[in-house]
XYZ file of C-alpha atoms in Angstrom:
330
model
C 32.219 -10.324 -9.977
C 29.407 -8.093 -11.682
C 28.894 -4.624 -10.458
C 25.640 -3.055 -12.010
C 25.555 0.185 -13.950
C 25.681 3.413 -11.079
C 23.015 4.766 -13.846
C 20.388 1.758 -13.599
C 18.063 4.309 -12.449
C 17.871 6.622 -14.461
C 15.620 6.208 -17.067
C 13.191 2.772 -16.162
C 10.070 4.373 -15.101
C 8.400 2.313 -12.182
C 4.618 2.647 -11.184
C 2.960 2.154 -8.314
C 0.815 -1.744 -7.854
C -2.452 -0.746 -6.842
C -2.839 1.395 -3.801
C 0.265 -0.326 -2.207
C 3.665 1.341 -1.524
C 5.027 -1.569 -3.915
C 6.762 0.060 -7.236
C 7.548 -1.752 -9.832
C 9.362 -1.311 -13.800
C 6.841 -0.747 -16.126
C 8.893 -3.290 -17.797
C 9.763 -6.804 -16.247
C 11.506 -9.753 -17.398
C 9.230 -13.474 -17.369
C 11.866 -16.322 -16.644
C 8.960 -18.899 -18.208
C 11.148 -19.777 -21.555
C 14.731 -19.434 -21.513
C 15.830 -20.402 -18.373
C 16.764 -23.923 -17.837
C 19.004 -26.436 -18.976
C 19.057 -26.133 -22.290
C 20.233 -22.864 -22.905
C 23.527 -21.563 -22.090
C 24.171 -20.426 -18.550
C 25.917 -17.182 -19.705
C 23.630 -16.359 -21.504
C 20.795 -16.702 -19.221
C 22.748 -14.676 -16.734
C 23.383 -11.996 -19.169
C 19.838 -11.394 -19.927
C 19.493 -11.157 -16.012
C 22.210 -8.612 -15.125
C 21.484 -6.762 -19.007
C 18.057 -6.148 -17.352
C 19.091 -5.007 -13.612
C 21.297 -2.575 -15.499
C 18.673 -1.189 -17.447
C 16.598 -1.190 -14.071
C 14.191 -3.844 -14.925
C 14.026 -4.914 -11.040
C 11.495 -7.629 -10.885
C 12.252 -11.225 -12.189
C 8.986 -13.193 -12.009
C 8.934 -17.213 -11.993
C 7.161 -20.095 -11.309
C 7.563 -23.330 -9.279
C 6.997 -25.086 -13.309
C 8.707 -22.719 -15.771
C 11.535 -24.353 -17.356
C 11.272 -27.088 -18.878
C 11.994 -28.962 -16.701
C 9.633 -28.000 -13.947
C 11.773 -26.077 -11.430
C 14.519 -25.329 -13.476
C 13.925 -21.309 -14.338
C 14.078 -20.991 -10.308
C 17.331 -23.284 -9.702
C 19.023 -21.490 -12.624
C 17.440 -18.334 -11.037
C 18.902 -19.311 -7.770
C 22.467 -19.815 -9.546
C 22.296 -16.489 -11.198
C 21.260 -14.775 -7.433
C 23.844 -16.074 -5.850
C 26.740 -15.028 -7.997
C 25.712 -11.772 -9.158
C 22.823 -10.198 -7.261
C 23.468 -11.414 -3.929
C 24.399 -7.835 -2.012
C 21.158 -6.353 -4.653
C 18.641 -8.570 -3.189
C 16.598 -5.448 -1.388
C 16.869 -4.098 -5.016
C 14.952 -6.934 -6.254
C 11.778 -7.577 -6.386
C 11.233 -11.377 -6.909
C 7.992 -13.285 -7.655
C 7.026 -16.705 -7.770
C 3.173 -18.350 -8.492
C 2.306 -21.882 -7.875
C -0.807 -24.111 -9.533
C -0.071 -25.730 -11.920
C 1.233 -29.209 -12.567
C 4.528 -29.965 -10.916
C 5.108 -33.017 -8.732
C 2.987 -36.124 -9.532
C -0.529 -37.052 -7.009
C -2.910 -35.516 -5.437
C -1.158 -32.772 -4.384
C 1.118 -31.635 -7.196
C -0.865 -28.463 -8.218
C -4.632 -26.525 -8.277
C -5.082 -24.384 -4.930
C -4.935 -25.953 -1.818
C -3.562 -25.538 0.656
C -1.613 -28.544 1.124
C -0.108 -27.960 -2.616
C 0.699 -23.997 -2.418
C 2.843 -23.944 1.172
C 4.400 -26.974 -0.088
C 5.270 -25.391 -3.429
C 6.514 -22.328 -1.881
C 8.943 -23.728 0.811
C 10.528 -25.669 -2.155
C 10.458 -22.831 -4.927
C 12.395 -21.013 -1.773
C 15.238 -23.766 -1.568
C 15.786 -23.857 -5.411
C 16.230 -20.305 -5.088
C 18.270 -19.915 -2.319
C 15.531 -17.562 -0.397
C 14.097 -17.503 2.479
C 11.128 -15.338 0.893
C 9.491 -14.003 -2.372
C 8.452 -10.567 -3.035
C 4.720 -11.764 -4.030
C 3.540 -15.300 -4.153
C 0.815 -15.929 -6.893
C -2.059 -18.331 -6.905
C -1.339 -19.225 -10.969
C -4.834 -20.277 -11.260
C -8.293 -20.149 -9.731
C -9.163 -24.425 -8.360
C -12.323 -25.528 -9.265
C -12.428 -28.287 -6.610
C -11.165 -26.358 -3.348
C -13.110 -23.412 -2.237
C -11.287 -19.966 -2.608
C -11.512 -19.652 1.338
C -8.640 -22.026 1.801
C -6.583 -21.043 -1.328
C -6.842 -17.331 -0.414
C -6.278 -18.474 3.623
C -2.879 -20.241 2.363
C -1.786 -17.035 0.396
C -2.259 -15.154 3.995
C -0.457 -17.895 5.835
C 2.891 -17.173 3.260
C 2.452 -13.610 4.699
C 2.013 -14.342 7.959
C 5.294 -16.884 8.059
C 7.350 -14.292 6.676
C 7.324 -16.035 3.325
C 6.009 -13.838 0.867
C 5.668 -9.999 1.291
C 2.883 -9.939 -0.894
C 0.375 -11.810 -2.520
C -1.271 -12.132 -5.579
C -3.664 -13.472 -8.342
C -3.055 -15.434 -12.257
C -5.589 -16.007 -14.410
C -8.701 -15.367 -12.133
C -12.104 -13.756 -13.997
C -13.511 -10.772 -12.474
C -15.752 -11.909 -10.028
C -13.327 -14.054 -9.305
C -10.849 -11.411 -8.493
C -13.368 -9.392 -6.268
C -13.782 -12.356 -4.425
C -10.520 -13.522 -3.675
C -9.903 -9.315 -2.628
C -12.921 -9.834 -0.142
C -11.486 -12.713 1.268
C -8.026 -11.244 1.673
C -9.308 -8.358 2.643
C -10.843 -9.757 5.959
C -8.265 -11.855 6.692
C -5.766 -8.637 6.390
C -3.943 -9.343 3.365
C -4.609 -7.125 0.295
C -4.680 -8.413 -2.643
C -1.910 -6.642 -4.414
C -1.923 -7.055 -8.191
C -3.223 -9.941 -10.838
C -1.620 -11.550 -13.524
C -3.275 -12.232 -16.611
C -3.186 -12.438 -20.676
C -3.243 -9.267 -22.241
C -2.398 -7.639 -25.868
C -3.845 -6.090 -28.737
C -4.638 -8.859 -30.231
C -6.278 -10.847 -26.856
C -8.177 -8.104 -25.016
C -10.384 -10.107 -22.218
C -9.512 -8.258 -19.721
C -10.880 -5.270 -21.378
C -14.082 -7.394 -22.556
C -14.586 -9.265 -19.655
C -14.607 -5.951 -16.886
C -10.892 -7.920 -15.298
C -9.305 -4.125 -15.974
C -12.485 -2.063 -14.328
C -12.469 -4.842 -10.980
C -8.952 -4.042 -10.228
C -9.569 -0.005 -10.561
C -12.129 -0.572 -7.964
C -10.322 -2.779 -5.782
C -6.976 -0.972 -6.645
C -4.775 -3.720 -7.246
C -2.032 -3.662 -9.456
C -1.716 -5.633 -12.619
C 0.860 -7.127 -14.492
C 0.263 -8.626 -18.382
C 1.806 -12.059 -19.268
C 2.146 -12.340 -23.441
C 2.151 -8.662 -24.175
C 3.632 -9.802 -27.575
C 1.699 -12.540 -28.246
C 3.720 -15.437 -27.997
C 5.824 -13.496 -30.250
C 3.228 -12.722 -32.924
C 3.838 -9.374 -32.351
C 7.474 -8.959 -32.786
C 7.207 -9.008 -36.327
C 8.697 -12.332 -36.916
C 5.841 -13.317 -38.948
C 5.530 -9.992 -40.829
C 6.431 -12.648 -44.208
C 5.569 -15.712 -42.580
C 6.523 -18.625 -39.968
C 10.495 -18.523 -39.554
C 11.393 -21.969 -39.665
C 12.550 -21.150 -36.391
C 9.775 -19.906 -34.895
C 7.412 -21.242 -32.012
C 4.708 -21.465 -34.718
C 6.479 -23.682 -36.621
C 7.599 -25.990 -33.835
C 3.705 -26.146 -33.598
C 4.244 -25.395 -29.954
C 1.035 -26.133 -27.707
C 0.978 -21.806 -27.350
C 1.184 -20.444 -30.561
C 0.447 -23.659 -33.981
C 1.012 -23.250 -37.398
C -2.637 -22.927 -37.839
C -2.603 -19.735 -36.194
C -0.476 -17.754 -38.615
C -3.768 -16.973 -41.469
C -2.782 -14.884 -44.391
C -5.151 -12.602 -42.960
C -3.543 -12.408 -39.807
C -0.036 -11.704 -41.366
C -2.079 -8.601 -43.512
C -3.003 -7.074 -39.914
C 0.004 -7.994 -38.323
C 1.595 -5.433 -41.145
C -0.241 -3.002 -41.318
C 0.202 -2.275 -37.036
C 3.837 -2.374 -38.038
C 3.207 0.095 -40.650
C 2.044 2.620 -37.490
C 4.746 1.155 -35.527
C 7.268 2.416 -37.878
C 5.731 5.871 -38.026
C 5.836 5.916 -33.955
C 9.385 5.693 -34.893
C 9.152 1.688 -32.964
C 9.391 -1.614 -33.525
C 6.292 -3.461 -33.857
C 7.293 -4.915 -30.524
C 7.564 -2.332 -28.885
C 4.492 -0.479 -29.612
C 2.578 -3.471 -28.309
C 4.326 -3.080 -25.200
C 3.471 0.521 -24.985
C -0.107 -0.483 -26.029
C -0.691 -2.478 -23.083
C 0.956 0.154 -20.895
C -1.286 3.327 -22.790
C -3.127 4.648 -19.933
C -1.425 3.299 -16.600
C -3.998 1.507 -15.909
C -1.504 -2.294 -15.945
C 1.073 -1.818 -13.689
C 4.048 -3.702 -15.730
C 4.250 -5.734 -18.722
C 6.229 -8.957 -18.248
C 8.940 -10.021 -21.383
C 10.623 -12.543 -21.821
C 14.242 -12.318 -23.692
C 16.506 -15.112 -25.528
C 18.978 -12.777 -25.519
C 20.190 -9.658 -24.291
C 19.815 -7.863 -27.362
C 16.158 -8.603 -27.332
C 16.023 -7.427 -23.488
C 17.341 -4.210 -25.083
C 15.008 -3.882 -27.821
C 12.243 -4.325 -25.358
C 13.191 -1.394 -22.784
C 13.919 0.331 -25.761
C 10.037 1.186 -25.376
C 10.352 3.218 -22.793
C 11.126 5.893 -24.876
C 7.687 6.184 -26.512
C 4.667 5.312 -24.036
C 2.269 7.934 -24.993
C -0.532 7.461 -27.906
C -2.637 9.849 -30.031
C -5.844 8.876 -29.901
C -6.064 8.369 -33.559
C -3.343 5.865 -34.048
C -5.402 4.004 -30.628
C -8.318 3.976 -33.078
C -6.519 2.893 -35.991
C -5.030 0.375 -34.332
C -8.277 -1.089 -33.410
C -10.006 -0.720 -36.774
C -7.125 -3.640 -37.503
C -7.554 -5.530 -34.605
C -11.351 -5.324 -34.232
C -12.853 -4.197 -37.666
């Protein structure tokens, strides 16, 4: 039987999400990849156990994570039953709905029908009576925002979610979502955007400013830019890499000679900080405290340990930030 490490809360910093009472670890574990039937069960469970031993208390999922869709939640549900049942109240578990999950007109987007049906399915797969955070995974241009936010509010009223969030919403959509939720009495806890040294849209498009104004938290996904910021591409495209497989999230055309040169320059800064490139990239999104938590994936417990090593150096000198900007945004 798994017993959690007694010192699991010693090193990991926890940050309050906006003006809520909920604190999240600086690094959270995302189950987007690496959790499903094509991965050894023992490897998946080892990653989850090591994460919790290192103070990672937040596990982030979505209805369609896998492959196939639903597989990550099912795998997590088995691990939860086997290893974490007695630690449930020490965990923050989140899921989302909005992307394609089942066929027909109700299998995706932001209708009340889709969101609440999907949440019920997610709870069954994970063996839970509630999640801690339930997200609208993307805005729906065909559904009034009042309906989508009303469904999130209903999930809280039904006791099936403690908090609600949005993901992939623009700054203006986020402001309006927060206004609607506030009127219903269910605050917007958090936003989950894509953000990295190579993808500055939350800065450039005013999303981080909007979250500051709203006093809502943020948890960023793809802070390592689909592996580009892990150091794997410093010598080109490895045969077993995501880019080599022409993944829909990263293809070989993106890994240009110019980009490789920039990655090498960033890696030199990371080395001067005593970090891997991945660790510096994670520290960068967490700099200054505007981001509550960064989502990391892991294909092994060792890879997760490297990510968590980020917490040993989260600060940046102004000169380091200027050098990074000069490389990334010349």
